[in-house]
Amino acid sequence: QLAESGGDLVHPGGSLRLSCSGSDFTFSDYAMHWVRQTPGKGLQCVSAINDKGDITHYADSVKGRFTISRHNSKNTLYLQMSSLRTEDTGVYYCTTTRYWGQGTLVTVSS
Amino acid sequence: DVVMTQSPLSLPVTLGQPASISCRSSQSLVHSDGNTYLSWFHQRPGQSPRRLIHKVSNRDSGVPDRFSGSGSGTHFTLKISRVEAEDVGVYYCMQGTHWPLITFGQGTRLEIK
């Protein structure tokens, strides 16, 4: 019901755009989140957006570098990532918290 | 941010025996709307997390009734009445009361003895 794309290997300082497509549920009814899982570690919500898209939130570690947005008519969530750091490496899940995607791997390495 | 603290972090259990995981929050999880937005998730190796329980004690569709959630305020518990082989993996609690600042516990790894 959620499918992420856009993960890749990128050099430090580089940029990446993640996308997440929703189906089989009313996408516009749900707040959406990007949750990062780093190797061997737990889950951290790096960004969140409300159902209408007019309230956004960022973890301190990504504030000013990441931008979350959504296009409800396309049932799609985005995460624009810039000035990437090695510590941004991880699997990024898009989730309503009820529904989860399969995750997309972002690797930041020189 | 609301800090979620789980214990134990590792839980070896014999098949057929019960298991219990504790989750404590640094602030009350009672929302102004009267609900308590505390959820439990299970993640198997190589898979995405799956929500088991929401609003403290409500099982999600398809979740076996051997899983139960309880608690209030700042202290919550996930119980498995009889552990089965498919229950191995990592369990996380998560608070959604203080949205957009949702936070997860560190995770509890359940393994079969």
Short mmCIF file of C-alpha atoms in Angstrom, two decimals, chain B residues 5-105:
data_model
loop_
_atom_site.label_atom_id
_atom_site.label_comp_id
_atom_site.label_asym_id
_atom_site.label_seq_id
_atom_site.Cartn_x
_atom_site.Cartn_y
_atom_site.Cartn_z
CA THR B 5 12.47 3.55 27.22
CA GLN B 6 11.94 -0.16 26.70
CA SER B 7 13.01 -3.06 28.87
CA PRO B 8 14.41 -5.57 28.54
CA LEU B 9 16.44 -4.92 25.39
CA SER B 10 16.96 -8.65 24.88
CA LEU B 11 14.35 -11.27 25.67
CA PRO B 12 15.14 -14.99 25.33
CA VAL B 13 11.93 -17.01 25.61
CA THR B 14 11.09 -20.71 25.45
CA LEU B 15 8.47 -21.66 22.86
CA GLY B 16 5.02 -21.77 24.41
CA GLN B 17 6.00 -19.56 27.34
CA PRO B 18 4.73 -16.02 27.96
CA ALA B 19 6.74 -12.86 27.27
CA SER B 20 6.38 -9.30 28.47
CA ILE B 21 7.97 -6.04 27.30
CA SER B 22 7.79 -2.77 29.22
CA CYS B 23 7.75 0.70 27.70
CA ARG B 24 7.99 3.90 29.72
CA SER B 25 7.61 7.45 28.42
CA SER B 26 9.27 10.58 29.82
CA GLN B 27 5.94 12.43 29.64
CA SER B 28 2.30 11.45 29.91
CA LEU B 29 0.89 10.05 26.68
CA VAL B 30 -2.68 11.12 27.42
CA HIS B 31 -3.74 13.41 24.56
CA SER B 32 -6.01 16.41 25.05
CA ASP B 33 -8.67 14.46 23.14
CA GLY B 34 -8.65 11.81 25.89
CA ASN B 35 -6.93 9.11 23.83
CA THR B 36 -3.51 7.64 24.53
CA TYR B 37 -1.59 7.17 21.30
CA LEU B 38 0.78 4.37 22.21
CA SER B 39 1.48 1.71 19.59
CA TRP B 40 3.51 -1.49 19.41
CA PHE B 41 5.33 -2.76 16.30
CA HIS B 42 7.05 -5.99 15.35
CA GLN B 43 9.90 -6.11 12.86
CA ARG B 44 11.23 -9.38 11.50
CA PRO B 45 14.73 -9.46 9.96
CA GLY B 46 14.73 -7.92 6.50
CA GLN B 47 11.14 -6.70 6.79
CA SER B 48 9.37 -3.43 7.50
CA PRO B 49 7.84 -2.85 10.92
CA ARG B 50 4.27 -4.06 11.31
CA ARG B 51 1.87 -2.42 13.72
CA LEU B 52 0.40 -4.86 16.23
CA ILE B 53 -1.36 -2.63 18.74
CA HIS B 54 -2.61 0.96 18.65
CA LYS B 55 -4.06 3.21 21.32
CA VAL B 56 -2.54 1.06 24.06
CA SER B 57 -4.66 -2.06 23.71
CA ASN B 58 -6.35 -2.24 20.28
CA ARG B 59 -5.06 -5.11 18.14
CA ASP B 60 -4.69 -4.39 14.45
CA SER B 61 -6.46 -6.54 11.87
CA GLY B 62 -4.94 -10.02 11.57
CA VAL B 63 -2.92 -9.82 14.78
CA PRO B 64 -3.25 -13.02 16.85
CA ASP B 65 -5.07 -12.67 20.16
CA ARG B 66 -2.02 -13.97 22.03
CA PHE B 67 -0.75 -10.37 21.74
CA SER B 68 -2.19 -7.87 24.23
CA GLY B 69 -1.34 -4.34 25.26
CA SER B 70 -2.04 -2.53 28.50
CA GLY B 71 -1.00 0.48 30.53
CA SER B 72 -1.74 4.13 31.07
CA GLY B 73 -0.07 7.49 31.53
CA THR B 74 3.64 6.76 31.20
CA HIS B 75 3.91 3.00 31.67
CA PHE B 76 2.84 0.43 29.08
CA THR B 77 3.25 -3.30 28.52
CA LEU B 78 3.08 -5.68 25.58
CA LYS B 79 2.37 -9.29 26.49
CA ILE B 80 2.55 -12.43 24.40
CA SER B 81 0.63 -15.21 26.11
CA ARG B 82 2.43 -18.10 24.41
CA VAL B 83 5.44 -17.34 22.22
CA GLU B 84 5.57 -18.98 18.80
CA ALA B 85 8.54 -19.28 16.44
CA GLU B 86 7.15 -16.55 14.14
CA ASP B 87 7.27 -14.04 17.01
CA VAL B 88 11.05 -13.62 16.85
CA GLY B 89 12.33 -10.21 15.87
CA VAL B 90 12.43 -6.74 17.37
CA TYR B 91 9.51 -5.07 19.12
CA TYR B 92 9.17 -1.30 19.33
CA CYS B 93 6.80 0.95 21.21
CA MET B 94 5.96 4.33 19.72
CA GLN B 95 4.16 7.41 20.98
CA GLY B 96 2.03 9.48 18.63
CA THR B 97 0.42 11.67 21.28
CA HIS B 98 2.96 14.44 20.86
CA TRP B 99 2.67 14.53 17.06
CA PRO B 100 4.51 15.68 14.99
CA LEU B 101 7.28 14.64 17.36
CA ILE B 102 6.57 10.88 17.23
CA THR B 103 9.23 8.82 18.97
CA PHE B 104 10.12 5.14 19.24
CA GLY B 105 11.61 3.01 21.96
#
